[in-house]
DNA sequence: TTGTATGCGTTATCAT
DNA sequence: ATGATAACGCATACAA
């Protein structure tokens, strides 16, 4: 900038104004533009940030970037965020509490203008870090009622019910369930949802028909194998699509036909569900929609920090595919 | 900082020194620490960056964050980069030249300390932006010989050969090929590799046995369907795993058995290949290894910009699974 | 050891 | 319209 101003024979103030499109005489504008082009001037993002108190960065923190559900969410967020001139900084937290709270605390350094975080567990430490954060944060997922933070949530309880209802309507009664860890927010909600839905249909939940692993493919496959070794379900509900793909493998490798022998329903409605064969029915929890909403909430709050905390809900819906008897 | 210094009754220089662990008398250290804790002082990342001329950020630019091969690469990069105290900023370029070169030019703003980019096409504009970049860049993928930029590359030509050799050894002779766009670097290399390998075995490449789509699932599926509508291969090589999963779908939906009727080999050896049923044999192009190497090259260059440009190669290897007759 | 003063690259304020 | 100058928050030469 200094160089540009000197070369154009004006003050650095004038140069700055011209380069930012604010006023200037025709002659000044011309000379500054010319000088800038000549020396290949490019504004320094850091210095600009120091002055503007904004970095133009928005962080997204999710457990596992390999899970397609987060890819879908990320794409939706990226679209909104890019439109506002921000860039997305992605953190993979691995789902551990220490890492997530450390991340939240680091927000105090103001290296980003805001953060969207989807914690899989919510602890006291989370809440403390969340409320103490000097930069706006939006939480995707459940959150205690009294935490004054913008929040968008799915309804996975109802989502599981959708799956169970669908299977019961199709005549299935021996319905198994492969879940993720019960000490996670989604794990607990999906467990409760499954039991409530089964009870509503007057179906008993046999312990042998329920397995818990991780929200991952390998764990889902192993959990399904354990379940199939001791029970004969005519349908299996899985707590997400990664688990469902693992369960599909366990079913097919043991010679079971899907959906003829065992119907299968996953959750999150990711690309994986469509890419499997047979294609897997899945409960959409509106991941893209949640991402879009979260991004909007965040941008709104960045623009006006005095807003009252908002809470958005996204309704689940069932996408029926081959694995539960839908068309190919 | 100003506040901390005032509260501790010292100059901001002393406060800064103490907080950075440089000297100070026991008494000064104590008072500054106390004051900092009392006001909850946290250093401002931007101001620190302006001073240090480093942002602590490293960018990764890939075409499609939904492709598991990039997820694997990203994980490897993240591990190396985190260890050095940097954070990863992920860009999805969508593979368009304008976006990629714009990204490279934006490096001049110095919003990151370095970038790892994996362009799917390499144009004049890329080369120009690459060589003009004031911040270190490492290219993952092919690059003209004379471009003085750190570079790590796979050998997908040999990779395809590995697949063809394997299939021929298993007695397959009518080998089809589903590729990505020929005007991309990997697309062109894999096409050449396929033809060379087939020629080496004295096998003709019938035009009807070759299809081109996109490096995506849906396009791969459609391309495979077109191929299968007009030819009867006893094996198919796919230019990546997304295509392979699409081809698997096309095969199964038309009643073909894999591998009995048609053997299938993918490329990139991503999680997808393991998650399919049957599991898909795949040529590993060492994506994690390439990511790790790229990160190391970048960190080295950030530490010392005068290094002579390096070029690393990662050898391909074939992972045999069920889809080509391997064990379950 | 400590404080003063300056610089990092911009933008904004305030005279002129 | 323009220029001098003060922030922005921190780190560091240099002097004391």
XYZ file of C-alpha atoms (C1' of nucleotides) in Angstrom:
688
model
C 0.000 0.000 0.000
C 2.816 2.279 0.957
C 4.541 1.459 -2.299
C 1.407 2.017 -4.318
C 0.825 5.408 -2.717
C 4.400 6.499 -3.298
C 4.323 5.363 -6.895
C 1.038 7.152 -7.517
C 2.323 10.233 -5.757
C -0.526 10.347 -3.245
C -0.920 9.605 0.452
C -1.531 6.069 1.631
C -4.923 7.237 2.837
C -5.908 8.237 -0.665
C -4.543 5.016 -2.058
C -6.556 3.017 0.457
C -9.705 4.926 -0.368
C -9.337 4.396 -4.086
C -8.616 0.721 -3.675
C -11.724 0.374 -1.543
C -13.868 2.209 -4.022
C -14.426 5.231 -1.829
C -14.272 8.536 -3.620
C -11.214 10.145 -5.088
C -10.780 12.423 -8.063
C -10.723 10.832 -11.461
C -7.037 11.552 -11.799
C -6.185 10.115 -8.376
C -8.200 7.025 -9.056
C -6.459 6.487 -12.334
C -2.976 6.880 -10.935
C -3.603 4.689 -7.907
C -5.181 1.958 -9.990
C -2.281 2.069 -12.359
C 0.287 1.961 -9.581
C -1.502 -0.910 -7.867
C -1.573 -2.899 -11.077
C 2.055 -2.105 -11.784
C 3.332 -3.390 -8.469
C 0.770 -6.185 -8.299
C -0.702 -4.928 -5.094
C -2.857 -7.351 -3.112
C -4.388 -6.376 0.218
C -3.128 -8.262 3.235
C -5.949 -10.251 4.749
C -4.477 -10.247 8.233
C -3.945 -6.536 8.465
C -7.414 -5.996 7.141
C -8.757 -8.378 9.760
C -6.955 -6.583 12.529
C -8.611 -3.392 11.485
C -12.060 -4.787 10.762
C -12.087 -7.197 13.684
C -13.343 -9.910 11.393
C -11.481 -12.806 9.856
C -14.027 -13.807 7.246
C -13.746 -17.364 8.543
C -16.467 -19.585 9.924
C -15.574 -22.832 11.633
C -17.480 -26.081 11.443
C -16.702 -28.703 14.061
C -18.017 -32.212 13.588
C -17.038 -35.543 15.004
C -16.012 -37.346 11.851
C -15.571 -35.813 8.457
C -15.719 -39.296 6.954
C -19.366 -39.682 7.853
C -21.384 -38.723 4.775
C -24.005 -37.072 6.934
C -21.490 -34.402 7.840
C -20.399 -34.068 4.265
C -23.978 -33.295 3.317
C -24.278 -30.826 6.165
C -20.993 -29.238 5.261
C -21.996 -28.760 1.648
C -25.172 -26.990 2.702
C -23.304 -24.777 5.138
C -20.609 -24.010 2.620
C -23.194 -22.812 0.128
C -24.746 -20.338 2.557
C -21.489 -19.238 4.042
C -19.741 -18.687 0.716
C -22.578 -16.456 -0.408
C -21.925 -14.207 2.552
C -18.272 -13.933 1.628
C -17.010 -16.161 4.405
C -14.829 -19.225 4.174
C -15.336 -22.477 5.969
C -12.766 -23.911 8.353
C -13.458 -27.547 9.141
C -12.467 -29.235 12.362
C -12.732 -32.962 12.992
C -13.162 -33.355 16.719
C -13.157 -37.125 16.988
C -16.065 -36.683 19.358
C -13.961 -36.309 22.458
C -15.076 -33.833 25.063
C -11.645 -32.428 25.804
C -11.006 -31.629 22.162
C -14.379 -30.030 21.658
C -14.211 -27.817 24.693
C -10.642 -26.861 23.838
C -11.910 -25.831 20.441
C -14.678 -23.755 21.982
C -12.259 -22.075 24.304
C -9.934 -21.300 21.459
C -12.715 -19.217 20.005
C -11.623 -16.582 22.497
C -8.577 -16.052 20.308
C -10.991 -14.792 17.692
C -9.419 -16.675 14.873
C -12.863 -17.123 13.320
C -15.996 -14.993 13.202
C -18.232 -17.801 14.381
C -18.575 -21.532 14.783
C -21.093 -24.230 14.025
C -20.551 -27.234 16.228
C -22.328 -30.555 16.296
C -21.294 -32.186 19.559
C -22.217 -35.807 19.937
C -22.130 -35.554 23.688
C -23.001 -32.448 25.663
C -21.293 -32.062 29.009
C -21.077 -29.371 31.674
C -17.784 -28.385 30.132
C -19.463 -27.882 26.778
C -22.136 -25.687 28.262
C -19.597 -23.634 30.166
C -17.366 -23.118 27.137
C -20.390 -22.428 24.990
C -21.838 -19.701 27.152
C -18.422 -18.167 27.770
C -17.582 -17.887 24.091
C -17.062 -14.310 22.951
C -17.777 -15.255 19.354
C -21.124 -16.536 18.095
C -21.692 -20.280 18.157
C -24.555 -22.316 16.758
C -25.092 -25.818 18.044
C -26.478 -28.481 15.745
C -28.041 -31.076 17.995
C -29.782 -31.287 21.325
C -28.933 -28.777 24.020
C -30.285 -28.244 27.520
C -33.278 -25.913 27.430
C -31.705 -23.153 29.457
C -28.522 -22.705 27.454
C -28.913 -19.390 25.631
C -27.292 -20.451 22.389
C -28.658 -20.584 18.863
C -29.570 -24.146 18.162
C -30.963 -26.284 15.375
C -32.078 -29.766 16.112
C -33.460 -32.832 14.449
C -36.044 -35.090 16.004
C -34.447 -38.492 15.889
C -36.986 -39.925 18.338
C -39.730 -39.321 15.838
C -37.367 -40.382 13.106
C -36.958 -43.836 14.637
C -40.707 -44.013 15.077
C -41.125 -43.385 11.357
C -38.913 -46.372 10.654
C -40.688 -48.639 13.101
C -44.124 -47.603 11.877
C -43.104 -48.315 8.315
C -41.775 -51.767 9.154
C -44.821 -52.679 11.230
C -47.085 -51.512 8.422
C -45.163 -53.853 6.137
C -45.958 -56.714 8.452
C -42.656 -56.996 10.285
C -42.861 -57.765 13.975
C -39.477 -59.079 15.059
C -37.681 -55.780 14.748
C -34.051 -55.515 15.783
C -32.164 -52.327 16.546
C -28.479 -51.517 16.110
C -27.597 -48.309 17.860
C -24.579 -46.134 18.606
C -23.287 -45.456 22.126
C -26.050 -44.767 24.625
C -24.074 -42.055 26.342
C -24.254 -39.883 23.247
C -27.149 -37.543 22.659
C -28.303 -39.183 19.415
C -27.716 -42.672 20.804
C -29.893 -42.023 23.801
C -32.628 -40.342 21.775
C -32.767 -43.121 19.228
C -32.909 -45.772 21.903
C -35.785 -44.003 23.616
C -37.518 -43.483 20.287
C -37.202 -47.135 19.369
C -38.599 -48.373 22.662
C -41.460 -45.894 22.607
C -42.417 -46.777 19.053
C -42.293 -50.502 19.733
C -44.420 -50.067 22.825
C -46.932 -48.031 20.894
C -47.351 -50.998 18.557
C -47.603 -53.410 21.474
C -44.316 -55.043 20.499
C -41.860 -56.175 23.128
C -38.219 -55.156 22.854
C -36.177 -58.241 23.517
C -32.681 -57.496 24.789
C -31.338 -60.009 22.296
C -32.706 -57.866 19.482
C -30.840 -54.735 20.486
C -27.161 -54.132 19.923
C -24.935 -51.169 20.517
C -21.690 -50.322 18.786
C -20.274 -47.167 17.382
C -21.703 -44.869 14.758
C -19.255 -46.406 12.304
C -19.339 -49.026 9.579
C -17.083 -51.614 11.189
C -18.750 -51.347 14.572
C -22.176 -51.514 12.988
C -21.232 -54.612 11.083
C -19.844 -56.278 14.182
C -22.866 -55.320 16.249
C -25.224 -56.677 13.612
C -23.252 -59.905 13.479
C -23.617 -60.312 17.229
C -27.317 -59.657 16.992
C -27.814 -62.107 14.121
C -25.865 -64.789 15.952
C -28.441 -64.965 18.692
C -31.717 -63.714 17.213
C -33.781 -63.951 14.050
C -35.203 -60.520 13.320
C -37.374 -59.928 10.275
C -36.305 -56.311 10.242
C -33.474 -54.170 11.572
C -33.446 -50.482 12.304
C -30.012 -48.868 12.358
C -29.122 -45.651 14.121
C -27.343 -44.283 11.071
C -26.432 -45.213 7.516
C -22.887 -46.302 8.275
C -24.264 -48.831 10.712
C -26.922 -49.820 8.193
C -24.329 -50.532 5.535
C -22.442 -52.633 8.061
C -25.616 -54.465 8.979
C -26.380 -55.048 5.314
C -23.029 -56.684 4.965
C -23.649 -58.871 7.996
C -27.029 -59.891 6.592
C -25.827 -60.706 3.096
C -22.735 -62.542 4.222
C -24.878 -64.860 6.313
C -27.042 -65.636 3.333
C -30.055 -63.601 4.347
C -31.985 -61.859 1.624
C -32.785 -58.173 1.950
C -35.634 -57.314 2.117
C -37.256 -60.722 1.698
C -35.848 -62.247 4.887
C -34.891 -59.119 6.750
C -35.940 -55.569 6.012
C -33.420 -52.848 6.739
C -33.818 -49.170 7.527
C -30.976 -46.760 8.143
C -30.865 -43.203 9.340
C -29.548 -39.862 7.994
C -30.423 -40.620 4.398
C -26.893 -40.126 3.123
C -25.460 -40.931 -0.274
C -24.362 -44.238 1.175
C -27.948 -45.392 1.402
C -28.347 -44.859 -2.327
C -25.009 -46.319 -3.196
C -25.644 -49.646 -1.501
C -27.170 -52.620 -3.205
C -29.931 -53.080 -2.488
C -30.472 -49.402 -1.847
C -31.228 -48.762 1.795
C -34.372 -47.101 3.096
C -33.358 -44.345 5.453
C -34.860 -41.787 7.763
C -33.827 -38.341 6.674
C -33.011 -36.119 9.592
C -32.649 -33.195 7.244
C -28.920 -32.829 7.544
C -28.624 -30.419 4.645
C -31.555 -28.398 5.904
C -30.103 -28.299 9.405
C -26.792 -27.145 8.023
C -28.444 -24.408 6.033
C -30.439 -23.217 9.024
C -27.416 -23.310 11.287
C -25.436 -21.224 8.836
C -28.235 -18.676 8.610
C -28.606 -18.440 12.369
C -24.888 -17.910 12.672
C -24.685 -15.256 9.985
C -27.629 -13.432 11.527
C -25.974 -13.429 14.912
C -22.652 -12.308 13.507
C -24.495 -9.405 11.955
C -26.360 -8.633 15.176
C -25.116 -10.131 18.409
C -28.040 -8.835 20.429
C -30.548 -11.211 18.848
C -32.472 -13.406 21.241
C -31.238 -17.013 20.951
C -33.285 -18.983 18.476
C -34.089 -22.646 18.274
C -35.003 -24.257 14.988
C -36.435 -27.718 14.460
C -36.227 -29.864 11.374
C -38.772 -32.642 10.962
C -37.648 -36.127 9.961
C -39.019 -37.992 6.967
C -38.699 -41.523 5.713
C -37.228 -42.342 2.332
C -38.350 -45.806 1.345
C -36.035 -47.814 -0.884
C -35.498 -51.434 -1.784
C -34.099 -52.624 1.529
C -37.475 -52.358 3.195
C -39.581 -53.404 0.247
C -39.743 -50.196 -1.717
C -39.180 -50.160 -5.445
C -35.724 -50.612 -6.902
C -2.798 -7.012 27.117
C -2.984 -3.359 27.945
C -5.422 -4.170 30.737
C -3.276 -6.970 32.082
C -0.197 -4.746 32.166
C -2.054 -1.962 33.926
C -3.526 -4.327 36.463
C -0.130 -5.893 37.148
C 1.468 -2.483 37.354
C 4.015 -3.186 34.628
C 4.543 -2.125 31.026
C 2.789 -3.990 28.234
C 6.200 -5.101 27.053
C 6.846 -6.868 30.341
C 3.389 -8.365 30.281
C 3.949 -9.631 26.765
C 7.270 -11.144 27.732
C 5.883 -12.940 30.730
C 2.939 -14.288 28.786
C 5.310 -15.603 26.167
C 7.546 -17.234 28.720
C 10.481 -14.913 28.132
C 12.258 -13.786 31.257
C 10.921 -11.482 33.928
C 11.592 -11.350 37.627
C 9.754 -13.778 39.838
C 7.620 -10.975 41.216
C 6.748 -9.595 37.777
C 5.885 -13.024 36.492
C 3.612 -13.657 39.424
C 1.753 -10.386 39.109
C 1.312 -10.616 35.360
C 0.108 -14.203 35.535
C -2.319 -13.239 38.233
C -3.608 -10.250 36.353
C -3.976 -12.252 33.160
C -5.954 -14.925 34.956
C -8.086 -12.316 36.702
C -9.180 -10.606 33.494
C -9.275 -13.851 31.525
C -6.736 -12.657 29.045
C -6.520 -14.531 25.760
C -4.108 -13.465 23.032
C -5.683 -12.213 19.840
C -4.802 -14.551 17.004
C -5.069 -11.872 14.339
C -2.827 -9.355 16.012
C -0.333 -12.080 16.689
C -0.482 -13.081 13.034
C 0.094 -9.542 11.865
C 3.200 -9.431 13.976
C 4.485 -12.905 13.227
C 3.469 -12.855 9.569
C 1.984 -16.293 9.968
C -1.632 -17.323 10.311
C -1.137 -20.867 11.549
C -3.499 -21.986 8.799
C -2.857 -24.433 5.992
C -5.341 -24.784 3.177
C -6.295 -27.965 1.385
C -8.081 -27.622 -1.924
C -9.698 -30.656 -3.476
C -12.370 -31.132 -6.066
C -15.009 -32.907 -4.023
C -14.962 -33.376 -0.305
C -17.619 -36.070 -0.715
C -15.146 -38.380 -2.425
C -13.732 -40.709 0.225
C -10.327 -40.596 -1.373
C -10.024 -36.969 -0.355
C -11.314 -37.731 3.088
C -8.509 -40.232 3.523
C -5.996 -37.748 2.211
C -7.365 -35.026 4.420
C -7.115 -37.178 7.516
C -3.473 -37.910 6.811
C -2.727 -34.258 6.165
C -4.598 -33.161 9.251
C -2.523 -35.471 11.409
C 0.780 -34.053 10.177
C -0.400 -30.502 10.120
C -1.942 -30.565 13.595
C 1.299 -31.834 15.024
C 3.043 -28.744 13.718
C 0.505 -26.511 15.410
C -1.301 -25.562 12.220
C -4.967 -25.827 11.423
C -6.477 -27.105 8.228
C -8.730 -24.983 6.044
C -10.595 -27.077 3.502
C -11.755 -25.784 0.151
C -13.995 -27.705 -2.216
C -13.177 -26.449 -5.681
C -15.733 -28.362 -7.692
C -12.907 -29.024 -10.125
C -13.416 -25.883 -12.154
C -10.388 -24.074 -13.426
C -11.624 -20.588 -12.665
C -12.297 -21.430 -9.044
C -8.974 -23.122 -8.566
C -6.910 -20.362 -10.063
C -8.903 -17.777 -8.124
C -8.037 -19.712 -4.998
C -4.370 -19.771 -5.915
C -4.386 -16.069 -6.605
C -6.083 -15.390 -3.305
C -3.031 -16.873 -1.653
C -1.427 -13.514 -2.308
C -3.660 -12.151 0.440
C -1.679 -14.356 2.778
C -4.676 -15.632 4.635
C -2.923 -19.002 5.030
C 0.684 -20.052 5.480
C 0.556 -22.561 2.677
C -1.690 -24.655 0.471
C -1.967 -28.214 -0.688
C -3.947 -28.435 -3.891
C -4.977 -31.430 -5.913
C -6.113 -30.062 -9.244
C -7.903 -32.488 -11.493
C -6.975 -30.513 -14.542
C -3.799 -28.485 -14.949
C -3.990 -25.502 -17.262
C -1.727 -22.631 -18.206
C -3.652 -20.550 -15.721
C -2.866 -23.038 -12.985
C 0.816 -22.980 -13.750
C 0.895 -19.204 -13.869
C -0.948 -18.819 -10.570
C 1.155 -21.555 -9.030
C 4.498 -20.039 -9.887
C 3.331 -16.561 -8.977
C 2.150 -17.561 -5.521
C 4.004 -15.788 -2.740
C 3.056 -18.509 -0.273
C 4.231 -22.114 -0.497
C 2.065 -24.521 -2.459
C 2.338 -28.261 -2.829
C 0.571 -29.937 -5.727
C -0.801 -33.430 -5.314
C -1.019 -34.865 -8.801
C 0.766 -34.590 -12.113
C 2.477 -31.362 -13.031
C 4.544 -30.362 -16.045
C 8.200 -31.205 -15.492
C 9.446 -27.645 -15.579
C 7.133 -26.157 -12.982
C 9.300 -25.489 -9.933
C 6.736 -26.478 -7.320
C 6.831 -29.166 -4.651
C 4.851 -32.059 -5.948
C 3.747 -35.514 -4.898
C 2.280 -37.840 -7.415
C 0.767 -41.244 -7.752
C 1.319 -43.513 -10.685
C -2.142 -44.307 -11.891
C -0.855 -45.676 -15.184
C 0.926 -48.439 -13.346
C -2.054 -48.681 -11.045
C -4.371 -49.539 -13.911
C -1.800 -52.022 -15.149
C -1.887 -53.742 -11.788
C -5.631 -54.156 -12.141
C -5.440 -55.462 -15.698
C -2.599 -57.862 -14.876
C -4.584 -59.235 -11.976
C -7.677 -59.791 -14.071
C -5.760 -61.391 -16.906
C -4.006 -63.682 -14.444
C -7.440 -64.706 -13.214
C -8.351 -65.700 -16.733
C -10.438 -62.716 -17.736
C -10.034 -61.498 -21.302
C -13.052 -59.347 -22.112
C -12.057 -56.467 -19.885
C -14.167 -53.313 -19.852
C -13.113 -49.922 -18.586
C -15.199 -47.144 -17.062
C -13.235 -43.944 -16.820
C -13.659 -40.332 -15.781
C -13.320 -37.400 -18.194
C -10.399 -37.742 -20.573
C -9.536 -34.071 -20.316
C -8.576 -34.508 -16.681
C -5.089 -35.536 -15.684
C -6.121 -38.753 -13.925
C -8.644 -39.574 -16.654
C -6.031 -39.295 -19.361
C -3.414 -41.244 -17.407
C -5.782 -44.069 -16.592
C -6.940 -44.316 -20.173
C -3.361 -44.532 -21.392
C -2.530 -47.039 -18.676
C -5.452 -49.233 -19.590
C -4.622 -49.306 -23.268
C -0.950 -49.954 -22.636
C -1.673 -52.808 -20.235
C -4.163 -54.413 -22.567
C -1.723 -54.162 -25.455
C 0.983 -55.729 -23.348
C -1.272 -58.740 -22.882
C -2.130 -58.823 -26.545
C -5.744 -57.900 -25.854
C -7.665 -55.560 -28.090
C -9.526 -52.616 -26.608
C -12.936 -52.570 -28.236
C -14.546 -49.134 -28.211
C -17.749 -50.768 -26.992
C -15.930 -51.901 -23.877
C -14.846 -48.429 -22.824
C -17.104 -45.828 -21.282
C -16.476 -42.401 -19.892
C -18.501 -40.517 -17.331
C -17.621 -38.503 -14.318
C -15.601 -39.501 -11.291
C -18.893 -39.822 -9.417
C -21.217 -42.603 -8.366
C -24.221 -41.687 -10.486
C -22.159 -41.068 -13.588
C -20.247 -44.279 -13.047
C -23.445 -46.227 -12.725
C -24.892 -44.687 -15.852
C -21.692 -45.263 -17.798
C -21.560 -48.888 -16.702
C -25.164 -49.337 -17.721
C -24.393 -48.019 -21.174
C -21.436 -50.334 -21.456
C -23.400 -53.367 -20.293
C -26.210 -52.617 -22.712
C -23.957 -53.184 -25.678
C -21.155 -55.465 -24.521
C -20.556 -58.512 -22.383
C -17.357 -58.003 -20.418
C -16.115 -60.636 -18.011
C -14.374 -57.963 -16.009
C -14.562 -54.204 -15.518
C -11.865 -51.830 -14.362
C -13.131 -48.556 -12.918
C -11.148 -45.347 -12.683
C -12.096 -44.833 -9.047
C -14.132 -46.420 -6.289
C -17.168 -44.190 -6.692
C -17.440 -45.347 -10.289
C -16.821 -48.930 -9.179
C -19.680 -48.803 -6.705
C -21.884 -47.424 -9.451
C -20.762 -50.175 -11.798
C -21.423 -52.764 -9.107
C -24.948 -51.498 -8.884
C -25.367 -51.672 -12.643
C -24.038 -55.233 -12.657
C -26.187 -56.513 -9.821
C -29.339 -54.828 -10.992
C -29.021 -56.557 -14.347
C -28.693 -59.903 -12.642
C -24.995 -60.398 -13.176
C -23.037 -62.092 -10.426
C -19.878 -60.500 -9.102
C -17.273 -61.906 -9.443
C -18.623 -65.095 -11.077
C -19.942 -63.404 -14.207
C -18.036 -60.167 -14.086
C -15.017 -59.322 -11.974
C -14.735 -55.743 -10.764
C -11.744 -53.653 -9.758
C -11.915 -50.096 -8.512
C -9.288 -47.512 -7.801
C -8.190 -45.423 -4.792
C -8.884 -48.165 -2.280
C -11.267 -46.063 -0.207
C -13.542 -47.130 2.616
C -16.267 -47.475 0.014
C -14.539 -50.473 -1.484
C -14.690 -52.246 1.858
C -18.211 -51.141 2.611
C -19.691 -52.578 -0.570
C -21.048 -56.061 -0.879
C -19.302 -57.871 -2.289
C -16.247 -55.942 -1.193
C -14.505 -54.389 -4.127
C -10.911 -55.027 -5.108
C -9.198 -51.717 -5.570
C -5.900 -50.257 -6.631
C -4.482 -48.190 -3.830
C -2.877 -45.025 -5.082
C -1.620 -44.310 -1.594
C -3.886 -41.374 -0.891
C -3.041 -41.241 2.794
C 0.645 -41.567 2.055
C 0.461 -38.865 -0.572
C -1.333 -36.594 1.854
C 1.276 -37.184 4.517
C 4.120 -36.500 2.105
C 2.448 -33.383 0.761
C 1.992 -32.040 4.264
C 5.623 -32.696 5.093
C 6.863 -31.037 1.914
C 4.711 -28.028 2.688
C 5.827 -27.713 6.283
C 9.447 -28.030 5.232
C 9.048 -25.295 2.691
C 7.207 -23.044 5.114
C 10.156 -23.481 7.448
C 12.658 -22.811 4.686
C 11.484 -21.217 1.480
C 14.829 -21.597 -0.240
C 14.611 -25.371 -0.549
C 14.926 -26.770 -4.034
C 11.538 -28.019 -5.268
C 11.038 -31.679 -4.517
C 9.033 -34.327 -6.286
C 7.829 -37.395 -4.428
C 6.336 -40.517 -5.932
C 4.039 -43.019 -4.278
C 3.804 -46.460 -5.784
C 0.412 -48.063 -6.375
C -0.587 -51.441 -5.003
C -3.514 -53.730 -5.563
C -5.828 -54.777 -2.769
C -7.643 -57.902 -3.842
C -11.110 -58.465 -2.417
C -14.179 -60.494 -3.275
C -15.244 -58.574 -6.371
C -12.364 -59.979 -8.375
C -12.275 -63.414 -6.818
C -10.356 -62.713 -3.637
C -11.522 -64.056 -0.314
C -14.553 -62.619 1.397
C 15.115 -7.098 34.220
C 12.326 -3.374 32.635
C 10.112 0.316 29.898
C 9.824 3.202 25.612
C 9.033 3.272 21.143
C 8.313 1.317 16.724
C 6.524 -1.734 13.303
C 3.274 -5.314 11.256
C -0.528 -3.455 6.816
C -4.907 -1.590 6.856
C -8.766 1.418 7.621
C -10.889 5.399 9.804
C -10.904 9.943 11.816
C -10.214 14.454 11.479
C -8.408 18.429 9.846
C -7.277 20.938 5.874
C -10.917 15.519 -2.283
C -6.848 14.915 0.239
C -3.203 14.070 3.761
C -1.431 13.388 8.427
C -2.246 10.464 12.100
C -4.257 7.409 15.148
C -5.965 3.111 16.006
C -6.296 -2.412 15.659
C -3.341 -5.977 19.474
C 0.794 -7.735 19.788
C 6.024 -8.495 19.682
C 10.563 -6.762 19.914
C 14.810 -3.550 19.228
C 16.936 -0.751 21.949
C 17.937 1.999 25.877
C 17.947 2.445 30.517
